């Protein structure tokens, strides 16, 4: 390897490492995250893979609509370089940089469709946060807002969401934003949830994994609903409770 190739390699490693802290960029780890980024028209800037031909074989079986897209953009890197680009290397050995698409919070809340928006109060587990984004995208919710110290576009959250941040708006807010949506606290202490009674444009607020919803948020809510559980069970996992509410609502609507 000559000196130009070595400095290009070092520059690429630095670019991928810096991107993890860049609020404008998304780091997409693994085939599925990149697949969804392509499918939902993300602005993908750079892709590095140890074996782009293998990605194309995945595409042919898992995402034939995207055949050719992976090989067209992916640069080949040695496995020893790849582990420096991707500290938590995905089994599919591909990592990409794309521009974030956070969307506008006001527009998200003003979405006129009969679709709930979801807000997560101070989620602590980035994989769980990503799983919430994934289920909200699948249910076609209006979007996902988060409060607290975690960046909802953190690479670990993107990985948990399989890149579905590009399918719906996902943004961080400081507090419950004002809008015409009723604020519904989803909390184990609430009234039993009845899907057919849910206001379809509600802002559904879920609490953090250990502590649940804060007193402040419970006081701010217009109603408080619970998911009935077998006696003795304390609570559902955060992403599971988002899925239970959204899909109970959605299946009831479709029926
Ligand atoms: C793991 S739970 C938090 C548990 C916490 N110890 C508590 O008592 O609220 C995380 C969030 O999931 C939601 N959740 C979990 N199970 C629920 C249930 N059965 N009914 C309503 N919300 C639930 C709530 O929004 C809760 O704040």
Short mmCIF file of C-alpha atoms and ligand atoms in Angstrom, two decimals:
data_model
loop_
_atom_site.label_atom_id
_atom_site.label_comp_id
_atom_site.label_asym_id
_atom_site.label_seq_id
_atom_site.Cartn_x
_atom_site.Cartn_y
_atom_site.Cartn_z
CA UNK A 1 0.00 0.00 0.00
CA UNK A 2 1.47 3.39 -0.94
CA UNK A 3 1.43 6.54 1.19
CA UNK A 4 -1.62 8.02 -0.59
CA UNK A 5 -3.64 4.88 0.03
CA UNK A 6 -2.63 4.85 3.70
CA UNK A 7 -3.65 8.48 4.20
CA UNK A 8 -6.99 7.89 2.37
CA UNK A 9 -7.63 4.94 4.68
CA UNK A 10 -6.82 6.99 7.79
CA UNK A 11 -9.07 9.82 6.60
CA UNK A 12 -11.94 7.35 6.10
CA UNK A 13 -11.50 5.92 9.61
CA UNK A 14 -11.58 9.45 11.06
CA UNK A 15 -14.67 10.36 8.98
CA UNK A 16 -16.62 7.37 10.29
CA UNK A 17 -15.50 7.93 13.89
CA UNK A 18 -16.36 11.66 13.82
CA UNK A 19 -19.75 10.93 12.23
CA UNK A 20 -20.84 9.10 15.38
CA UNK A 21 -20.89 12.45 17.18
CA UNK A 22 -22.10 14.62 14.29
CA UNK A 23 -25.68 15.89 14.82
CA UNK A 24 -26.16 16.20 11.05
CA UNK A 25 -25.15 12.63 10.19
CA UNK A 26 -26.53 9.14 10.71
CA UNK A 27 -24.27 6.09 11.00
CA UNK A 28 -26.04 3.04 9.56
CA UNK A 29 -24.69 -0.30 10.66
CA UNK A 30 -25.69 -3.47 8.85
CA UNK A 31 -27.63 -4.45 5.76
CA UNK A 32 -31.15 -3.85 7.10
CA UNK A 33 -30.46 -0.30 8.26
CA UNK A 34 -28.98 0.56 4.88
CA UNK A 35 -31.82 -1.22 3.07
CA UNK A 36 -34.43 0.95 4.80
CA UNK A 37 -32.36 4.09 4.26
CA UNK A 38 -32.34 3.38 0.50
CA UNK A 39 -36.00 2.42 0.45
CA UNK A 40 -37.09 5.61 2.22
CA UNK A 41 -34.88 7.84 0.04
CA UNK A 42 -32.19 8.79 2.55
CA UNK A 43 -29.31 10.83 1.25
CA UNK A 44 -26.65 8.11 1.60
CA UNK A 45 -23.19 9.68 1.43
CA UNK A 46 -20.74 6.79 1.76
CA UNK A 47 -20.88 3.01 2.13
CA UNK A 48 -18.02 0.73 3.18
CA UNK A 49 -18.23 -3.06 3.02
CA UNK A 50 -15.79 -5.96 3.12
CA UNK A 51 -17.65 -7.77 0.35
CA UNK A 52 -20.13 -5.70 -1.73
CA UNK A 53 -20.98 -8.72 -3.92
CA UNK A 54 -22.29 -10.48 -0.79
CA UNK A 55 -24.54 -7.49 -0.09
CA UNK A 56 -26.00 -7.84 -3.55
CA UNK A 57 -26.75 -11.47 -2.87
CA UNK A 58 -28.60 -10.41 0.32
CA UNK A 59 -30.46 -7.79 -1.74
CA UNK A 60 -31.55 -10.35 -4.32
CA UNK A 61 -33.15 -12.53 -1.67
CA UNK A 62 -34.25 -9.95 0.95
CA UNK A 63 -34.83 -6.73 -0.98
CA UNK A 64 -35.02 -7.36 -4.72
CA UNK A 65 -36.44 -3.84 -5.19
CA UNK A 66 -32.96 -2.56 -4.29
CA UNK A 67 -30.85 -4.90 -6.44
CA UNK A 68 -27.81 -3.09 -7.77
CA UNK A 69 -28.00 -0.24 -5.22
CA UNK A 70 -25.49 -1.71 -2.78
CA UNK A 71 -22.72 -2.58 -5.23
CA UNK A 72 -23.18 0.75 -7.03
CA UNK A 73 -22.15 2.81 -4.00
CA UNK A 74 -20.17 0.50 -1.70
CA UNK A 75 -16.41 0.90 -1.45
CA UNK A 76 -14.42 -2.20 -0.51
CA UNK A 77 -12.47 -2.14 2.75
CA UNK A 78 -10.25 -4.73 4.39
CA UNK A 79 -11.72 -6.47 7.48
CA UNK A 80 -8.94 -4.87 9.58
CA UNK A 81 -10.13 -1.41 8.45
CA UNK A 82 -13.82 -2.28 8.73
CA UNK A 83 -13.56 -2.98 12.48
CA UNK A 84 -12.17 0.52 12.93
CA UNK A 85 -15.06 2.07 10.97
CA UNK A 86 -17.64 0.01 12.86
CA UNK A 87 -16.74 -0.60 16.52
CA UNK A 88 -19.79 -2.89 16.85
CA UNK A 89 -19.31 -4.62 13.51
CA UNK A 90 -22.55 -5.92 12.02
CA UNK A 91 -22.56 -9.51 10.77
CA UNK A 92 -23.38 -8.25 7.29
CA UNK A 93 -20.11 -6.22 7.33
CA UNK A 94 -21.47 -3.00 5.90
CA UNK A 95 -21.54 0.49 7.39
CA UNK A 96 -22.76 3.73 5.83
CA UNK A 97 -23.01 7.44 6.45
CA UNK A 98 -26.15 9.35 5.51
CA UNK A 99 -27.64 12.76 6.19
CA UNK A 100 -30.16 12.74 9.05
CA UNK A 101 -33.78 13.55 8.33
CA UNK A 102 -35.15 14.70 11.69
CA UNK A 103 -38.16 16.54 10.33
CA UNK A 104 -39.96 19.44 11.87
CA UNK A 105 -41.71 18.84 15.22
CA UNK A 106 -44.51 21.31 14.39
CA UNK A 107 -45.20 19.54 11.09
CA UNK A 108 -45.14 16.14 12.76
CA UNK A 109 -47.75 17.22 15.30
CA UNK A 110 -49.86 18.99 12.67
CA UNK A 111 -50.06 15.82 10.53
CA UNK A 112 -53.82 15.73 9.79
CA UNK A 113 -53.99 11.94 9.27
CA UNK A 114 -55.84 9.96 11.94
CA UNK A 115 -52.55 8.56 13.27
CA UNK A 116 -51.22 8.85 16.83
CA UNK A 117 -47.82 10.39 17.55
CA UNK A 118 -45.59 8.76 20.18
CA UNK A 119 -43.45 10.46 22.77
CA UNK A 120 -40.90 8.61 24.93
CA UNK A 121 -40.00 10.32 28.18
CA UNK A 122 -36.29 9.92 28.88
CA UNK A 123 -35.74 6.44 27.35
CA UNK A 124 -32.54 4.92 28.75
CA UNK A 125 -31.84 2.00 26.44
CA UNK A 126 -30.89 2.96 22.89
CA UNK A 127 -31.77 -0.45 21.46
CA UNK A 128 -35.21 -0.17 23.06
CA UNK A 129 -35.59 3.37 21.72
CA UNK A 130 -34.79 2.02 18.24
CA UNK A 131 -37.29 -0.81 18.66
CA UNK A 132 -39.95 1.84 19.46
CA UNK A 133 -39.11 3.73 16.24
CA UNK A 134 -39.37 0.48 14.31
CA UNK A 135 -42.81 -0.38 15.66
CA UNK A 136 -44.05 3.21 15.15
CA UNK A 137 -42.88 3.06 11.51
CA UNK A 138 -44.60 -0.30 11.03
CA UNK A 139 -47.85 1.00 12.53
CA UNK A 140 -47.58 4.21 10.43
CA UNK A 141 -47.66 6.52 13.44
CA UNK A 142 -47.27 10.27 12.83
CA UNK A 143 -43.77 10.25 14.34
CA UNK A 144 -41.64 9.72 17.42
CA UNK A 145 -40.45 12.37 19.89
CA UNK A 146 -38.03 11.70 22.73
CA UNK A 147 -36.93 13.70 25.77
CA UNK A 148 -33.88 13.19 27.99
CA UNK A 149 -30.17 12.92 27.43
CA UNK A 150 -30.12 10.35 24.61
CA UNK A 151 -29.94 11.33 20.95
CA UNK A 152 -32.69 9.36 19.16
CA UNK A 153 -30.43 9.28 16.06
CA UNK A 154 -27.56 7.64 17.98
CA UNK A 155 -26.04 4.78 15.89
CA UNK A 156 -27.27 2.21 18.45
CA UNK A 157 -30.84 3.53 18.19
CA UNK A 158 -30.61 3.47 14.38
CA UNK A 159 -29.45 -0.11 14.59
CA UNK A 160 -32.34 -1.07 16.91
CA UNK A 161 -34.73 0.59 14.45
CA UNK A 162 -33.15 -1.12 11.40
CA UNK A 163 -32.81 2.36 9.88
CA UNK A 164 -36.56 3.09 10.00
CA UNK A 165 -35.86 6.63 11.23
CA UNK A 166 -36.15 7.43 7.51
CA UNK A 167 -39.71 6.09 7.35
CA UNK A 168 -41.26 8.52 9.89
CA UNK A 169 -40.13 11.75 11.60
CA UNK A 170 -37.96 11.15 14.70
CA UNK A 171 -36.84 14.12 16.78
CA UNK A 172 -35.66 15.14 20.24
CA UNK A 173 -37.67 17.69 22.26
CA UNK A 174 -37.11 19.27 25.67
CA UNK A 175 -40.68 18.85 26.92
CA UNK A 176 -44.19 18.00 25.75
CA UNK A 177 -44.76 20.38 22.84
CA UNK A 178 -48.07 22.21 22.64
CA UNK A 179 -50.40 21.09 19.86
CA UNK A 180 -54.06 20.25 19.24
CA UNK A 181 -53.39 16.59 20.09
CA UNK A 182 -54.70 15.29 23.41
CA UNK A 183 -51.82 14.05 25.59
CA UNK A 184 -52.49 10.48 26.71
CA UNK A 185 -50.20 8.99 29.36
CA UNK A 186 -49.66 5.25 28.89
CA UNK A 187 -49.08 4.10 32.44
CA UNK A 188 -49.66 0.99 34.50
CA UNK A 189 -51.84 3.04 36.88
CA UNK A 190 -54.27 4.23 34.19
CA UNK A 191 -57.78 3.25 33.18
CA UNK A 192 -57.92 0.08 31.02
CA UNK A 193 -57.17 0.91 27.38
CA UNK A 194 -60.02 0.42 24.90
CA UNK A 195 -58.68 0.67 21.36
CA UNK A 196 -61.94 1.86 19.80
CA UNK A 197 -62.12 4.77 22.27
CA UNK A 198 -58.64 6.11 21.46
CA UNK A 199 -58.59 9.57 19.90
CA UNK A 200 -56.69 8.72 16.67
CA UNK A 201 -54.58 11.91 16.71
CA UNK A 202 -53.49 11.48 20.32
CA UNK A 203 -49.96 12.17 21.51
CA UNK A 204 -49.23 8.90 23.37
CA UNK A 205 -46.60 9.35 26.06
CA UNK A 206 -44.60 6.42 27.44
CA UNK A 207 -42.27 6.43 30.45
CA UNK A 208 -38.69 5.35 30.92
CA UNK A 209 -37.71 1.73 31.46
CA UNK A 210 -37.01 1.85 35.17
CA UNK A 211 -38.98 4.80 36.51
CA UNK A 212 -42.00 5.04 34.24
CA UNK A 213 -43.62 8.45 33.61
CA UNK A 214 -42.66 11.44 35.77
CA UNK A 215 -45.21 13.05 38.08
CA UNK A 216 -44.90 16.19 35.98
CA UNK A 217 -45.90 14.38 32.81
CA UNK A 218 -48.72 12.49 34.49
CA UNK A 219 -50.08 15.83 35.75
CA UNK A 220 -49.83 17.31 32.24
CA UNK A 221 -51.74 14.42 30.58
CA UNK A 222 -55.38 14.70 29.54
CA UNK A 223 -55.97 11.00 30.31
CA UNK A 224 -54.09 8.00 31.65
CA UNK A 225 -54.48 4.52 30.10
CA UNK A 226 -53.11 1.10 31.04
CA UNK A 227 -52.64 -2.15 29.17
CA UNK A 228 -54.36 -4.92 31.16
CA UNK A 229 -51.93 -7.62 32.33
CA UNK A 230 -52.03 -10.93 34.16
CA UNK A 231 -52.09 -10.29 37.95
CA UNK A 232 -48.57 -10.22 39.38
CA UNK A 233 -46.90 -8.93 36.21
CA UNK A 234 -45.48 -5.46 36.98
CA UNK A 235 -45.13 -4.00 33.49
CA UNK A 236 -44.31 -4.64 29.84
CA UNK A 237 -41.05 -3.69 28.21
CA UNK A 238 -41.21 -0.13 26.79
CA UNK A 239 -41.14 -1.10 23.08
CA UNK A 240 -43.59 -3.93 23.72
CA UNK A 241 -46.05 -1.52 25.32
CA UNK A 242 -45.74 0.87 22.35
CA UNK A 243 -46.43 -2.08 20.03
CA UNK A 244 -49.40 -3.27 22.09
CA UNK A 245 -51.11 0.14 22.05
CA UNK A 246 -50.37 1.03 18.43
CA UNK A 247 -51.31 -2.31 16.96
CA UNK A 248 -54.42 -2.74 19.12
CA UNK A 249 -55.52 0.67 17.81
CA UNK A 250 -54.53 -0.09 14.23
CA UNK A 251 -56.05 -3.58 14.04
CA UNK A 252 -59.26 -2.25 15.60
CA UNK A 253 -59.37 0.56 13.04
CA UNK A 254 -58.77 -1.81 10.11
CA UNK A 255 -61.41 -4.24 11.37
C1 LIG B 1 -40.90 -0.86 31.77
S1 LIG B 1 -42.19 0.26 31.90
C2 LIG B 1 -41.82 1.18 33.36
C3 LIG B 1 -42.07 0.46 34.58
C4 LIG B 1 -42.07 1.38 35.79
N1 LIG B 1 -41.49 0.69 36.89
C5 LIG B 1 -43.50 1.81 36.11
O1 LIG B 1 -43.99 1.38 37.13
O2 LIG B 1 -44.09 2.56 35.36
C6 LIG B 1 -41.88 1.50 30.70
C7 LIG B 1 -43.11 2.15 30.17
O3 LIG B 1 -43.87 1.21 29.41
C8 LIG B 1 -45.24 1.53 29.51
N2 LIG B 1 -45.94 0.35 30.08
C9 LIG B 1 -45.41 -0.86 30.34
N3 LIG B 1 -46.35 -1.71 30.75
C10 LIG B 1 -47.51 -1.02 30.76
C11 LIG B 1 -48.87 -1.35 31.06
N4 LIG B 1 -49.24 -2.57 31.43
N5 LIG B 1 -49.81 -0.39 30.92
C12 LIG B 1 -49.46 0.84 30.51
N6 LIG B 1 -48.21 1.22 30.22
C13 LIG B 1 -47.24 0.30 30.31
C14 LIG B 1 -45.36 2.76 30.38
O4 LIG B 1 -45.40 3.90 29.56
C15 LIG B 1 -44.09 2.69 31.19
O5 LIG B 1 -43.74 3.94 31.69
#
